[in-house]
Short mmCIF file of C-alpha atoms (C1' of nucleotides) in Angstrom, two decimals:
data_model
loop_
_atom_site.label_atom_id
_atom_site.label_comp_id
_atom_site.label_asym_id
_atom_site.label_seq_id
_atom_site.Cartn_x
_atom_site.Cartn_y
_atom_site.Cartn_z
CA MET A 8 -65.46 -1.14 -159.58
CA ARG A 9 -62.55 -2.46 -157.68
CA HIS A 10 -61.59 -5.30 -155.40
CA PRO A 11 -63.81 -7.23 -153.08
CA GLU A 12 -65.44 -4.26 -151.41
CA PRO A 13 -68.24 -5.89 -149.49
CA MET A 14 -71.50 -4.32 -150.50
CA SER A 15 -73.98 -1.87 -149.17
CA ASP A 16 -73.72 1.81 -149.80
CA GLN A 17 -70.24 2.81 -148.88
CA GLN A 18 -69.74 6.50 -148.40
CA PRO A 19 -68.48 8.37 -151.45
CA SER A 20 -65.50 9.00 -149.20
CA GLN A 21 -66.01 12.72 -149.59
CA ASP A 22 -63.06 14.80 -150.60
CA ALA A 23 -60.38 12.20 -150.07
CA PRO A 24 -58.38 12.22 -153.35
CA GLU A 25 -59.34 8.70 -154.27
CA GLY A 26 -61.05 6.26 -151.96
CA LEU A 27 -58.53 3.79 -150.66
CA GLU A 28 -60.55 0.72 -149.92
CA PRO A 29 -63.16 0.92 -147.22
CA ALA A 30 -64.13 4.50 -146.52
CA LYS A 31 -61.64 5.24 -143.82
CA THR A 32 -63.08 8.58 -142.91
CA GLY A 33 -66.65 9.53 -142.17
CA VAL A 34 -68.79 7.63 -139.72
CA SER A 35 -67.17 4.77 -137.84
CA SER A 36 -70.19 2.49 -137.85
CA ARG A 37 -70.00 2.13 -141.63
CA ARG A 38 -66.30 1.61 -141.51
CA ILE A 39 -66.67 -1.04 -138.84
CA ALA A 40 -69.48 -2.73 -140.76
CA ASP A 41 -67.26 -2.83 -143.85
CA TYR A 42 -64.45 -4.32 -141.80
CA LEU A 43 -66.73 -7.05 -140.46
CA ARG A 44 -68.20 -7.83 -143.87
CA THR A 45 -64.76 -8.10 -145.43
CA ALA A 46 -63.44 -10.27 -142.64
CA ILE A 47 -66.42 -12.61 -142.84
CA LEU A 48 -66.37 -12.83 -146.62
CA ASN A 49 -62.73 -13.77 -146.95
CA GLY A 50 -63.03 -16.32 -144.19
CA GLU A 51 -61.01 -14.64 -141.47
CA LEU A 52 -64.11 -14.83 -139.32
CA ALA A 53 -65.55 -18.32 -139.71
CA PRO A 54 -69.25 -19.08 -139.27
CA GLY A 55 -70.11 -19.50 -135.62
CA THR A 56 -67.34 -17.22 -134.42
CA ARG A 57 -68.39 -15.18 -131.44
CA LEU A 58 -68.09 -11.44 -131.96
CA ARG A 59 -67.45 -9.54 -128.74
CA GLN A 60 -68.27 -5.87 -128.95
CA GLU A 61 -65.41 -4.72 -126.79
CA GLU A 62 -62.88 -6.80 -128.69
CA ILE A 63 -63.95 -5.31 -132.03
CA ALA A 64 -64.06 -1.84 -130.53
CA GLU A 65 -60.54 -2.15 -129.20
CA ARG A 66 -59.18 -3.56 -132.44
CA LEU A 67 -60.68 -0.72 -134.47
CA GLY A 68 -59.92 1.93 -131.89
CA SER A 69 -63.40 3.07 -130.99
CA SER A 70 -65.98 2.56 -128.30
CA ARG A 71 -68.73 -0.02 -128.35
CA ILE A 72 -71.45 2.28 -129.63
CA PRO A 73 -70.38 2.34 -133.28
CA VAL A 74 -69.65 -1.37 -133.04
CA ARG A 75 -73.19 -2.09 -131.94
CA GLU A 76 -74.58 -0.12 -134.86
CA ALA A 77 -72.25 -1.92 -137.21
CA LEU A 78 -73.43 -5.26 -135.86
CA ARG A 79 -77.03 -4.26 -136.54
CA MET A 80 -76.11 -3.39 -140.11
CA VAL A 81 -74.22 -6.60 -140.74
CA GLU A 82 -77.05 -8.50 -139.09
CA ALA A 83 -79.42 -6.98 -141.64
CA ASP A 84 -77.06 -8.28 -144.34
CA GLY A 85 -77.59 -11.75 -142.97
CA LEU A 86 -73.91 -12.19 -142.14
CA VAL A 87 -74.29 -12.08 -138.38
CA VAL A 88 -76.89 -13.26 -135.89
CA VAL A 89 -77.42 -11.13 -132.80
CA LYS A 90 -79.15 -12.47 -129.71
CA SER A 91 -80.23 -10.27 -126.83
CA TYR A 92 -77.84 -10.14 -123.92
CA SER A 93 -76.08 -13.09 -125.41
CA GLY A 94 -73.91 -11.76 -128.20
CA ALA A 95 -73.31 -11.83 -131.92
CA ARG A 96 -72.05 -14.73 -133.98
CA VAL A 97 -71.06 -15.08 -137.59
CA ALA A 98 -74.06 -16.58 -139.34
CA LYS A 99 -74.09 -19.91 -141.11
CA LEU A 100 -76.82 -21.06 -143.46
CA ASP A 101 -78.10 -24.58 -142.99
CA PHE A 102 -78.67 -26.72 -146.05
CA ASN A 103 -82.25 -25.63 -146.66
CA GLU A 104 -81.37 -21.96 -146.35
CA PHE A 105 -78.47 -22.45 -148.73
CA ASP A 106 -80.72 -24.20 -151.23
CA THR A 107 -83.30 -21.43 -151.11
CA ALA A 108 -80.67 -18.73 -151.32
CA TYR A 109 -79.43 -20.27 -154.54
CA ARG A 110 -82.95 -20.56 -155.93
CA ILE A 111 -83.43 -16.88 -155.17
CA ARG A 112 -80.22 -16.15 -157.03
CA GLU A 113 -81.43 -18.19 -159.99
CA ARG A 114 -84.29 -15.72 -160.26
CA ILE A 115 -82.80 -12.32 -159.51
CA ASP A 116 -79.26 -12.54 -160.81
CA PRO A 117 -80.58 -12.93 -164.37
CA LEU A 118 -82.69 -9.82 -163.88
CA ALA A 119 -79.64 -7.85 -162.81
CA LEU A 120 -77.82 -9.18 -165.84
CA THR A 121 -80.57 -8.20 -168.28
CA LEU A 122 -80.70 -4.70 -166.83
CA SER A 123 -76.91 -4.57 -166.95
CA LEU A 124 -76.89 -5.36 -170.67
CA GLU A 125 -78.64 -2.06 -171.34
CA GLY A 126 -75.77 -0.05 -169.92
CA ILE A 127 -72.72 -2.23 -170.33
CA THR A 128 -69.79 -0.89 -172.35
CA ASP A 129 -67.23 -2.60 -174.55
CA GLU A 130 -64.64 -1.80 -171.93
CA ASP A 131 -66.72 -3.65 -169.36
CA VAL A 132 -66.82 -6.67 -171.64
CA ALA A 133 -63.07 -6.49 -172.16
CA ARG A 134 -62.61 -6.43 -168.41
CA LEU A 135 -64.82 -9.50 -168.12
CA GLU A 136 -62.58 -11.41 -170.50
CA ALA A 137 -59.50 -10.34 -168.59
CA LEU A 138 -61.04 -11.38 -165.30
CA GLU A 139 -62.16 -14.72 -166.68
CA THR A 140 -58.63 -15.40 -167.90
CA GLU A 141 -57.39 -14.75 -164.38
CA VAL A 142 -60.08 -17.03 -162.98
CA GLU A 143 -58.94 -19.80 -165.29
CA GLU A 144 -55.27 -19.36 -164.55
CA THR A 145 -55.21 -19.13 -160.79
CA THR A 146 -54.34 -22.22 -158.82
CA SER A 147 -55.22 -20.89 -155.39
CA PRO A 148 -58.70 -21.89 -154.22
CA ASP A 149 -59.14 -18.72 -152.19
CA ARG A 150 -58.04 -16.56 -155.07
CA PHE A 151 -60.36 -18.49 -157.36
CA VAL A 152 -63.32 -17.70 -155.12
CA ALA A 153 -62.41 -14.01 -154.95
CA LEU A 154 -61.90 -13.72 -158.71
CA ASP A 155 -65.06 -15.64 -159.49
CA ARG A 156 -66.98 -13.24 -157.31
CA GLU A 157 -65.34 -10.26 -158.96
CA PHE A 158 -66.12 -11.68 -162.40
CA HIS A 159 -69.81 -12.15 -161.72
CA LEU A 160 -70.24 -8.79 -160.05
CA ALA A 161 -68.49 -7.26 -163.07
CA THR A 162 -71.18 -8.71 -165.33
CA TYR A 163 -73.59 -6.43 -163.46
CA ALA A 164 -71.50 -3.31 -164.08
CA GLY A 165 -74.16 -1.90 -166.39
CA CYS A 166 -76.93 -2.26 -163.83
CA THR A 167 -77.56 1.03 -162.11
CA ASP A 168 -80.21 -0.01 -159.64
CA LYS A 169 -78.83 -0.01 -156.14
CA GLN A 170 -81.59 -2.04 -154.51
CA LEU A 171 -81.11 -4.82 -157.01
CA LEU A 172 -77.33 -4.84 -156.73
CA GLU A 173 -77.57 -4.88 -152.95
CA THR A 174 -80.01 -7.76 -153.01
CA VAL A 175 -77.93 -9.74 -155.47
CA THR A 176 -74.81 -9.06 -153.43
CA ARG A 177 -76.57 -10.05 -150.25
CA PHE A 178 -77.30 -13.57 -151.40
CA TRP A 179 -73.89 -13.82 -152.96
CA ASN A 180 -72.40 -12.93 -149.59
CA THR A 181 -74.43 -15.22 -147.38
CA THR A 182 -73.52 -18.22 -149.56
CA GLN A 183 -69.85 -17.27 -149.89
CA HIS A 184 -68.77 -19.66 -147.17
CA TYR A 185 -69.95 -22.71 -149.10
CA ARG A 186 -68.31 -21.65 -152.32
CA ARG A 187 -65.04 -21.22 -150.52
CA ALA A 188 -65.37 -24.60 -148.89
CA TYR A 189 -66.18 -26.23 -152.21
CA ALA A 190 -63.32 -24.47 -153.99
CA GLN A 191 -60.94 -26.44 -151.79
CA LEU A 192 -62.07 -29.74 -153.29
CA ILE A 193 -63.01 -28.89 -156.84
CA ASP A 194 -61.20 -30.88 -159.55
CA ASP A 195 -60.09 -30.04 -163.08
CA ARG A 196 -63.29 -31.35 -164.54
CA GLY A 197 -65.30 -28.98 -162.38
CA ARG A 198 -63.04 -26.09 -163.27
CA SER A 199 -63.50 -26.81 -166.96
CA ILE A 200 -67.28 -26.75 -166.69
CA ILE A 201 -67.11 -23.35 -165.02
CA THR A 202 -64.82 -22.09 -167.75
CA TYR A 203 -67.26 -23.14 -170.47
CA GLU A 204 -70.20 -21.59 -168.63
CA HIS A 205 -68.36 -18.33 -168.08
CA ARG A 206 -67.19 -18.13 -171.69
CA LEU A 207 -70.70 -18.71 -173.00
CA LEU A 208 -71.97 -16.07 -170.61
CA ILE A 209 -69.38 -13.58 -171.82
CA ASP A 210 -70.33 -14.29 -175.42
CA ALA A 211 -74.01 -13.66 -174.74
CA ILE A 212 -73.12 -10.43 -172.96
CA HIS A 213 -70.86 -9.46 -175.86
CA ARG A 214 -73.80 -9.96 -178.22
CA ARG A 215 -76.07 -8.10 -175.78
CA ASP A 216 -78.45 -11.05 -175.90
CA PRO A 217 -80.54 -11.05 -172.73
CA ILE A 218 -82.26 -14.35 -173.49
CA ASP A 219 -79.05 -16.34 -173.77
CA ALA A 220 -77.39 -14.36 -171.00
CA GLU A 221 -80.21 -15.16 -168.58
CA ARG A 222 -80.28 -18.78 -169.71
CA PHE A 223 -76.56 -19.33 -169.19
CA LEU A 224 -76.50 -17.48 -165.89
CA SER A 225 -79.48 -19.22 -164.32
CA GLY A 226 -78.11 -22.52 -165.60
CA HIS A 227 -74.73 -21.77 -164.08
CA ILE A 228 -76.25 -20.95 -160.71
CA ARG A 229 -78.56 -23.94 -160.78
CA ARG A 230 -75.77 -26.37 -161.69
CA THR A 231 -73.64 -24.94 -158.90
CA ARG A 232 -76.49 -25.43 -156.42
CA ILE A 233 -76.89 -29.04 -157.50
CA THR A 234 -73.15 -29.69 -157.43
CA LEU A 235 -72.77 -28.28 -153.93
CA ALA A 236 -75.76 -30.29 -152.74
CA GLU A 237 -73.81 -33.43 -153.70
CA HIS A 238 -71.37 -32.62 -150.93
CA PRO A 239 -73.46 -32.93 -147.78
CA GLU A 240 -70.30 -32.97 -145.70
CA LEU A 241 -70.09 -29.23 -146.24
CA PHE A 242 -73.34 -28.72 -144.34
CA ASP A 243 -72.60 -30.44 -141.05
CA MET B 25 -100.07 -14.39 -138.83
CA ARG B 26 -101.79 -11.31 -137.65
CA HIS B 27 -102.16 -7.71 -138.56
CA PRO B 28 -99.67 -5.55 -140.36
CA GLU B 29 -96.64 -6.64 -138.36
CA PRO B 30 -93.86 -5.08 -140.37
CA MET B 31 -91.30 -7.68 -141.20
CA SER B 32 -87.92 -8.77 -140.04
CA ASP B 33 -87.39 -11.21 -137.26
CA GLN B 34 -89.44 -10.07 -134.36
CA GLN B 35 -88.51 -11.59 -131.07
CA PRO B 36 -90.53 -14.62 -130.02
CA SER B 37 -91.61 -12.31 -127.20
CA GLN B 38 -90.22 -14.77 -124.74
CA ASP B 39 -92.44 -15.86 -121.92
CA ALA B 40 -95.15 -13.29 -122.37
CA PRO B 41 -98.38 -15.33 -122.47
CA GLU B 42 -99.18 -14.40 -126.03
CA GLY B 43 -97.43 -11.76 -128.06
CA LEU B 44 -99.51 -8.64 -128.08
CA GLU B 45 -98.55 -6.86 -131.22
CA PRO B 46 -95.01 -5.63 -131.60
CA ALA B 47 -92.77 -7.36 -129.11
CA LYS B 48 -93.13 -4.94 -126.26
CA THR B 49 -90.50 -6.51 -124.11
CA GLY B 50 -86.95 -7.51 -124.96
CA VAL B 51 -84.56 -5.13 -126.58
CA SER B 52 -85.80 -1.62 -127.27
CA SER B 53 -84.03 -1.22 -130.59
CA ARG B 54 -86.22 -3.92 -132.14
CA ARG B 55 -89.32 -2.45 -130.61
CA ILE B 56 -88.42 0.98 -131.90
CA ALA B 57 -87.63 -0.40 -135.34
CA ASP B 58 -91.03 -2.10 -135.41
CA TYR B 59 -92.68 1.14 -134.42
CA LEU B 60 -90.94 3.02 -137.21
CA ARG B 61 -91.72 0.36 -139.81
CA THR B 62 -95.38 0.29 -138.85
CA ALA B 63 -95.66 4.06 -138.89
CA ILE B 64 -94.03 4.30 -142.29
CA LEU B 65 -96.07 1.48 -143.81
CA ASN B 66 -99.44 2.82 -142.81
CA GLY B 67 -98.54 6.27 -143.96
CA GLU B 68 -98.31 8.08 -140.65
CA LEU B 69 -94.75 8.95 -141.59
CA ALA B 70 -94.81 10.15 -145.19
CA PRO B 71 -91.80 9.81 -147.49
CA GLY B 72 -89.36 12.66 -146.95
CA THR B 73 -90.33 13.16 -143.32
CA ARG B 74 -87.36 14.05 -141.19
CA LEU B 75 -86.78 11.68 -138.29
CA ARG B 76 -85.08 13.33 -135.34
CA GLN B 77 -83.45 10.89 -132.95
CA GLU B 78 -84.33 12.80 -129.83
CA GLU B 79 -87.95 13.20 -130.83
CA ILE B 80 -88.37 9.47 -131.42
CA ALA B 81 -86.49 8.69 -128.21
CA GLU B 82 -88.73 10.96 -126.20
CA ARG B 83 -91.91 9.61 -127.77
CA LEU B 84 -90.93 6.02 -127.02
CA GLY B 85 -89.41 6.80 -123.64
CA SER B 86 -85.82 5.86 -124.24
CA SER B 87 -82.52 7.46 -124.98
CA ARG B 88 -81.07 8.03 -128.43
CA ILE B 89 -78.85 4.94 -128.46
CA PRO B 90 -81.59 2.36 -129.15
CA VAL B 91 -83.14 4.82 -131.58
CA ARG B 92 -79.92 4.99 -133.54
CA GLU B 93 -79.72 1.23 -133.77
CA ALA B 94 -83.35 1.08 -134.85
CA LEU B 95 -82.67 3.64 -137.58
CA ARG B 96 -79.81 1.50 -138.87
CA MET B 97 -82.11 -1.50 -139.01
CA VAL B 98 -84.89 0.33 -140.78
CA GLU B 99 -82.31 1.83 -143.11
CA ALA B 100 -81.26 -1.69 -144.05
CA ASP B 101 -84.91 -2.38 -144.84
CA GLY B 102 -84.80 0.46 -147.34
CA LEU B 103 -87.48 2.41 -145.51
CA VAL B 104 -85.22 5.18 -144.25
CA VAL B 105 -82.20 7.02 -145.60
CA VAL B 106 -79.55 8.11 -143.10
CA LYS B 107 -76.98 10.75 -143.91
CA SER B 108 -73.98 11.48 -141.72
CA TYR B 109 -74.38 14.38 -139.35
CA SER B 110 -77.45 15.34 -141.30
CA GLY B 111 -80.23 13.06 -140.18
CA ALA B 112 -82.64 10.38 -141.25
CA ARG B 113 -85.57 10.75 -143.61
CA VAL B 114 -88.31 8.40 -144.68
CA ALA B 115 -87.20 6.98 -148.01
CA LYS B 116 -89.06 7.43 -151.25
CA LEU B 117 -88.39 5.40 -154.39
CA ASP B 118 -88.13 7.34 -157.62
CA PHE B 119 -89.84 5.97 -160.69
CA ASN B 120 -86.94 3.84 -161.87
CA GLU B 121 -86.43 2.33 -158.44
CA PHE B 122 -90.13 1.58 -158.21
CA ASP B 123 -90.08 -0.07 -161.61
CA THR B 124 -87.11 -2.24 -160.73
CA ALA B 125 -88.57 -3.14 -157.34
CA TYR B 126 -91.65 -4.46 -159.09
CA ARG B 127 -89.58 -6.40 -161.60
CA ILE B 128 -87.75 -7.97 -158.68
CA ARG B 129 -91.08 -8.90 -157.14
CA GLU B 130 -92.19 -10.44 -160.43
CA ARG B 131 -89.30 -12.86 -160.04
CA ILE B 132 -89.11 -13.70 -156.37
CA ASP B 133 -92.72 -13.57 -155.22
CA PRO B 134 -93.56 -16.52 -157.49
CA LEU B 135 -90.69 -18.47 -155.94
CA ALA B 136 -92.06 -17.82 -152.47
CA LEU B 137 -95.46 -18.93 -153.69
CA THR B 138 -94.19 -22.18 -155.18
CA LEU B 139 -92.32 -23.01 -151.99
CA SER B 140 -95.42 -22.07 -150.03
CA LEU B 141 -97.53 -24.54 -151.97
CA GLU B 142 -95.50 -27.38 -150.51
CA GLY B 143 -96.53 -26.53 -146.99
CA ILE B 144 -99.85 -24.79 -147.27
CA THR B 145 -102.87 -26.25 -145.49
CA ASP B 146 -106.54 -26.30 -146.32
CA GLU B 147 -107.10 -23.91 -143.44
CA ASP B 148 -104.64 -21.49 -145.01
CA VAL B 149 -106.60 -21.64 -148.26
CA ALA B 150 -109.85 -21.04 -146.41
CA ARG B 151 -108.31 -18.02 -144.77
CA LEU B 152 -107.27 -16.75 -148.19
CA GLU B 153 -110.85 -16.90 -149.41
CA ALA B 154 -112.09 -15.10 -146.32
CA LEU B 155 -109.45 -12.40 -146.71
CA GLU B 156 -110.21 -11.98 -150.39
CA THR B 157 -113.88 -11.52 -149.59
CA GLU B 158 -112.92 -8.76 -147.17
CA VAL B 159 -110.70 -7.21 -149.81
CA GLU B 160 -113.60 -7.15 -152.24
CA GLU B 161 -116.07 -5.73 -149.76
CA THR B 162 -114.16 -2.90 -148.21
CA THR B 163 -114.76 0.60 -149.47
CA SER B 164 -111.91 2.30 -147.62
CA PRO B 165 -108.77 2.73 -149.75
CA ASP B 166 -106.48 2.46 -146.74
CA ARG B 167 -108.21 -0.66 -145.54
CA PHE B 168 -108.04 -2.08 -149.04
CA VAL B 169 -104.27 -1.62 -149.11
CA ALA B 170 -103.86 -3.25 -145.71
CA LEU B 171 -106.09 -6.20 -146.58
CA ASP B 172 -104.48 -6.67 -149.97
CA ARG B 173 -101.13 -6.86 -148.27
CA GLU B 174 -102.43 -9.31 -145.70
CA PHE B 175 -103.94 -11.45 -148.46
CA HIS B 176 -100.74 -11.73 -150.44
CA LEU B 177 -98.58 -12.40 -147.41
CA ALA B 178 -101.08 -15.09 -146.44
CA THR B 179 -100.46 -16.84 -149.76
CA TYR B 180 -96.89 -17.34 -148.52
CA ALA B 181 -98.01 -18.92 -145.23
CA GLY B 182 -96.59 -22.28 -146.32
CA CYS B 183 -93.16 -20.88 -147.07
CA THR B 184 -90.81 -21.55 -144.21
CA ASP B 185 -87.70 -19.80 -145.47
CA LYS B 186 -87.07 -16.67 -143.49
CA GLN B 187 -84.60 -15.07 -145.88
CA LEU B 188 -87.05 -15.36 -148.73
CA LEU B 189 -89.98 -14.04 -146.73
CA GLU B 190 -87.89 -11.13 -145.52
CA THR B 191 -86.76 -10.29 -149.03
CA VAL B 192 -90.27 -10.53 -150.43
CA THR B 193 -91.58 -8.39 -147.58
CA ARG B 194 -88.83 -5.88 -148.09
CA PHE B 195 -89.85 -5.05 -151.63
CA TRP B 196 -93.49 -5.14 -150.67
CA ASN B 197 -92.71 -2.57 -147.99
CA THR B 198 -90.62 -0.17 -150.02
CA THR B 199 -93.33 0.04 -152.68
CA GLN B 200 -96.20 0.33 -150.22
CA HIS B 201 -96.38 4.08 -150.56
CA TYR B 202 -97.30 3.92 -154.23
CA ARG B 203 -99.95 1.27 -153.74
CA ARG B 204 -101.56 3.41 -151.09
CA ALA B 205 -101.46 6.46 -153.32
CA TYR B 206 -102.95 4.51 -156.21
CA ALA B 207 -105.66 2.99 -154.02
CA GLN B 208 -107.06 6.49 -153.56
CA LEU B 209 -107.86 6.79 -157.26
CA ILE B 210 -108.65 3.27 -158.36
CA ASP B 211 -112.08 2.79 -159.97
CA ASP B 212 -114.53 -0.12 -160.01
CA ARG B 213 -113.05 -1.46 -163.21
CA GLY B 214 -109.63 -1.66 -161.58
CA ARG B 215 -111.07 -3.29 -158.49
CA SER B 216 -112.78 -5.91 -160.64
CA ILE B 217 -109.56 -6.84 -162.39
CA ILE B 218 -107.87 -7.35 -159.05
CA THR B 219 -110.74 -9.54 -157.90
CA TYR B 220 -110.43 -11.78 -160.95
CA GLU B 221 -106.67 -12.05 -160.55
CA HIS B 222 -106.94 -12.88 -156.87
CA ARG B 223 -109.65 -15.46 -157.43
CA LEU B 224 -107.64 -17.21 -160.13
CA LEU B 225 -104.63 -17.15 -157.84
CA ILE B 226 -106.62 -18.73 -155.01
CA ASP B 227 -107.88 -21.42 -157.37
CA ALA B 228 -104.36 -22.31 -158.49
CA ILE B 229 -103.25 -22.45 -154.85
CA HIS B 230 -106.27 -24.59 -154.01
CA ARG B 231 -105.22 -27.00 -156.74
CA ARG B 232 -101.60 -26.81 -155.54
CA ASP B 233 -100.59 -25.96 -159.11
CA PRO B 234 -97.27 -24.09 -159.02
CA ILE B 235 -97.24 -23.36 -162.75
CA ASP B 236 -100.56 -21.57 -162.79
CA ALA B 237 -99.93 -19.99 -159.39
CA GLU B 238 -96.65 -18.49 -160.57
CA ARG B 239 -98.21 -17.39 -163.84
CA PHE B 240 -101.13 -15.59 -162.21
CA LEU B 241 -98.97 -14.02 -159.53
CA SER B 242 -96.27 -12.70 -161.82
CA GLY B 243 -98.98 -11.48 -164.18
CA HIS B 244 -100.74 -9.71 -161.34
CA ILE B 245 -97.57 -7.98 -160.23
CA ARG B 246 -96.61 -7.06 -163.78
CA ARG B 247 -100.01 -5.62 -164.58
CA THR B 248 -99.93 -3.60 -161.38
CA ARG B 249 -96.52 -2.22 -162.32
CA ILE B 250 -97.78 -1.19 -165.74
CA THR B 251 -100.96 0.31 -164.33
CA LEU B 252 -99.08 2.37 -161.77
CA ALA B 253 -96.65 3.54 -164.44
CA GLU B 254 -99.62 5.07 -166.24
CA HIS B 255 -99.95 7.52 -163.36
CA PRO B 256 -96.75 9.54 -163.53
CA GLU B 257 -98.29 12.12 -161.20
CA LEU B 258 -97.63 9.67 -158.35
CA PHE B 259 -93.90 9.96 -158.92
CA ASP B 260 -93.33 13.70 -158.66
"C1'" DG C 20 -78.67 43.85 -155.34
"C1'" DC C 21 -75.87 39.78 -154.98
"C1'" DG C 22 -72.33 36.40 -154.02
"C1'" DG C 23 -69.38 34.79 -150.61
"C1'" DT C 24 -68.28 34.10 -145.78
"C1'" DT C 25 -68.57 33.57 -141.03
"C1'" DG C 26 -70.64 32.40 -136.83
"C1'" DC C 27 -74.30 30.30 -134.13
"C1'" DG C 28 -77.87 27.03 -133.03
"C1'" DA C 29 -79.52 22.51 -133.75
"C1'" DT C 30 -78.60 17.78 -134.44
"C1'" DT C 31 -75.84 13.90 -134.90
"C1'" DG C 32 -71.60 10.96 -133.51
"C1'" DT C 33 -68.93 8.97 -129.74
"C1'" DG C 34 -66.80 7.89 -125.10
"C1'" DT C 35 -67.80 6.71 -120.38
"C1'" DC C 36 -70.34 4.85 -116.67
"C1'" DC C 37 -73.94 2.04 -114.70
"C1'" DA C 38 -77.83 -1.41 -114.95
"C1'" DA C 39 -79.74 -5.74 -116.76
"C1'" DT C 40 -79.20 -10.27 -118.29
"C1'" DC C 41 -77.06 -14.59 -119.40
"C1'" DG C 42 -73.98 -18.66 -118.95
"C1'" DC C 43 -71.49 -21.40 -116.19
"C1'" DC C 44 -69.89 -23.68 -112.24
"C1'" DA C 45 -69.97 -24.96 -107.59
"C1'" DG C 46 -72.73 -26.80 -104.20
"C1'" DT C 47 -76.41 -29.72 -102.51
"C1'" DA C 48 -80.10 -32.91 -102.18
"C1'" DG C 49 -82.07 -37.06 -103.86
"C1'" DC D 3 -73.95 -40.29 -109.96
"C1'" DT D 4 -77.32 -37.01 -111.52
"C1'" DA D 5 -80.42 -33.28 -111.56
"C1'" DC D 6 -81.47 -28.99 -109.76
"C1'" DT D 7 -80.42 -24.38 -107.79
"C1'" DG D 8 -78.15 -20.34 -106.48
"C1'" DG D 9 -74.72 -17.04 -107.18
"C1'" DC D 10 -70.81 -14.88 -109.58
"C1'" DG D 11 -68.19 -13.19 -113.52
"C1'" DA D 12 -68.50 -11.76 -118.17
"C1'" DT D 13 -70.94 -9.38 -121.58
"C1'" DT D 14 -74.50 -6.83 -123.50
"C1'" DG D 15 -78.18 -2.95 -123.15
"C1'" DG D 16 -79.04 1.85 -122.03
"C1'" DA D 17 -78.59 6.74 -120.17
"C1'" DC D 18 -75.91 10.78 -119.91
"C1'" DA D 19 -72.41 14.11 -121.20
"C1'" DC D 20 -69.48 16.04 -124.46
"C1'" DA D 21 -67.31 16.64 -129.13
"C1'" DA D 22 -67.93 17.07 -134.15
"C1'" DT D 23 -70.42 18.52 -137.97
"C1'" DC D 24 -73.97 20.65 -140.69
"C1'" DG D 25 -77.41 24.05 -142.19
"C1'" DC D 26 -78.88 28.43 -142.18
"C1'" DA D 27 -79.05 33.12 -141.65
"C1'" DA D 28 -77.03 37.38 -140.93
"C1'" DC D 29 -73.36 40.09 -142.38
"C1'" DC D 30 -69.92 42.07 -145.30
"C1'" DG D 31 -67.74 43.65 -149.38
"C1'" DC D 32 -68.18 44.50 -154.16
#
DNA sequence: GCGGTTGCGATTGTGTCCAATCGCCAGTAG
DNA sequence: CTACTGGCGATTGGACACAATCGCAACCGC
């Protein structure tokens, strides 16, 4: 597994020596959907931004037909809202939706983790430790958010079920905006708490202990939900 | 809530006096997607069936463009698999995917139920009892599957979160095929067990007891998973 | 007889053009 | 001044035509 790489089933990128990042060949609609997902996730396209078909088409050098299909796909991911004859906008969860999304994550992320434990390798665990070190050392909020995401997705490296990974990723994605916003105002105390939670999680994974792993993960998600809820200014 | 009515956000059907069944006006791609979902869910389109764009377009009186968008949407629902330049087929879960889908349901359906309890009305509970009576009385396997689905979705009537309902419905939908197949060979003993489980579930809902409601629901889903797994011939 | 190859038909992917709808602003009446 | 209404520009939805790709079968050589 590599960098951000949105989600959804990206093409195996066929015979290209090694896949660059987003499948650059193959069918444009998937490529365009990947482009939109990436742009939304890293904040280039803020919630509420209007997405004009022609503008996207021109930027990616295609016609509007693949763009429309891509918008349907990203809409199904919950990242975009499309309204008939009116246009597409980058989606934004309100507070209640955010709260429920996190409660969903509290239930399914631990399942993905338990299933992952059955297939996870020592190399995967070593990578987790390396990633966590990076998470702890970075000082850039945006980089912190990206690394944190990469760390958690890496804990699921041993999970082979695509539906589950897609679902987990989906709710990770739709809540990304709030994590990024919160990362801007987190203090050292908050960072320390995350460090402890992550380290305990890694230890449970290292011991292949699904009970502790689920406990620490659901606790981590729940505490994050509660912490974010203490900042109502994020949900204007 | 009415009959099958696939899932996903159907249009409010605008100014049409009352929505017939699937939004017949508005944008064709949604209408076509609804048509495909319905046809797949009630078994008219069996898993593995090839879906030719032109054929669907002709049947629904449109061109291939809305059909293509509809296929992308239904693909995102997990009901169809699209392959570049090769075509779309009705999806079929293998055994492992089925097993994981049910384990996901064991975790998130109870959440939907707990949230539903906060908003459910006495009329909703009365409707549950009426539906359950129908479930118990029907002798047609296909009608049993449809009513069972309607019953369970009705237990979520008090849940207002769209993401959660869509996710719950998604995994209900992708596993529908196996429930229908199993319904053909269930015996009286199996039917009785389901009756007891449903009645206990209704009682917990009636008492607005989230602990018992979650317990009975997750137990019901788990037992169903185990029972279906005892019929490997369904997963050829 | 069999494996590989090549060409053709069928089907999907995409660009272009036109129709349908929406939002907004000017204009008008009260 | 405000609320309504009509029309215009911008944008999306859809049909058609053409290009790209795939699957399959016939053919060829061994």
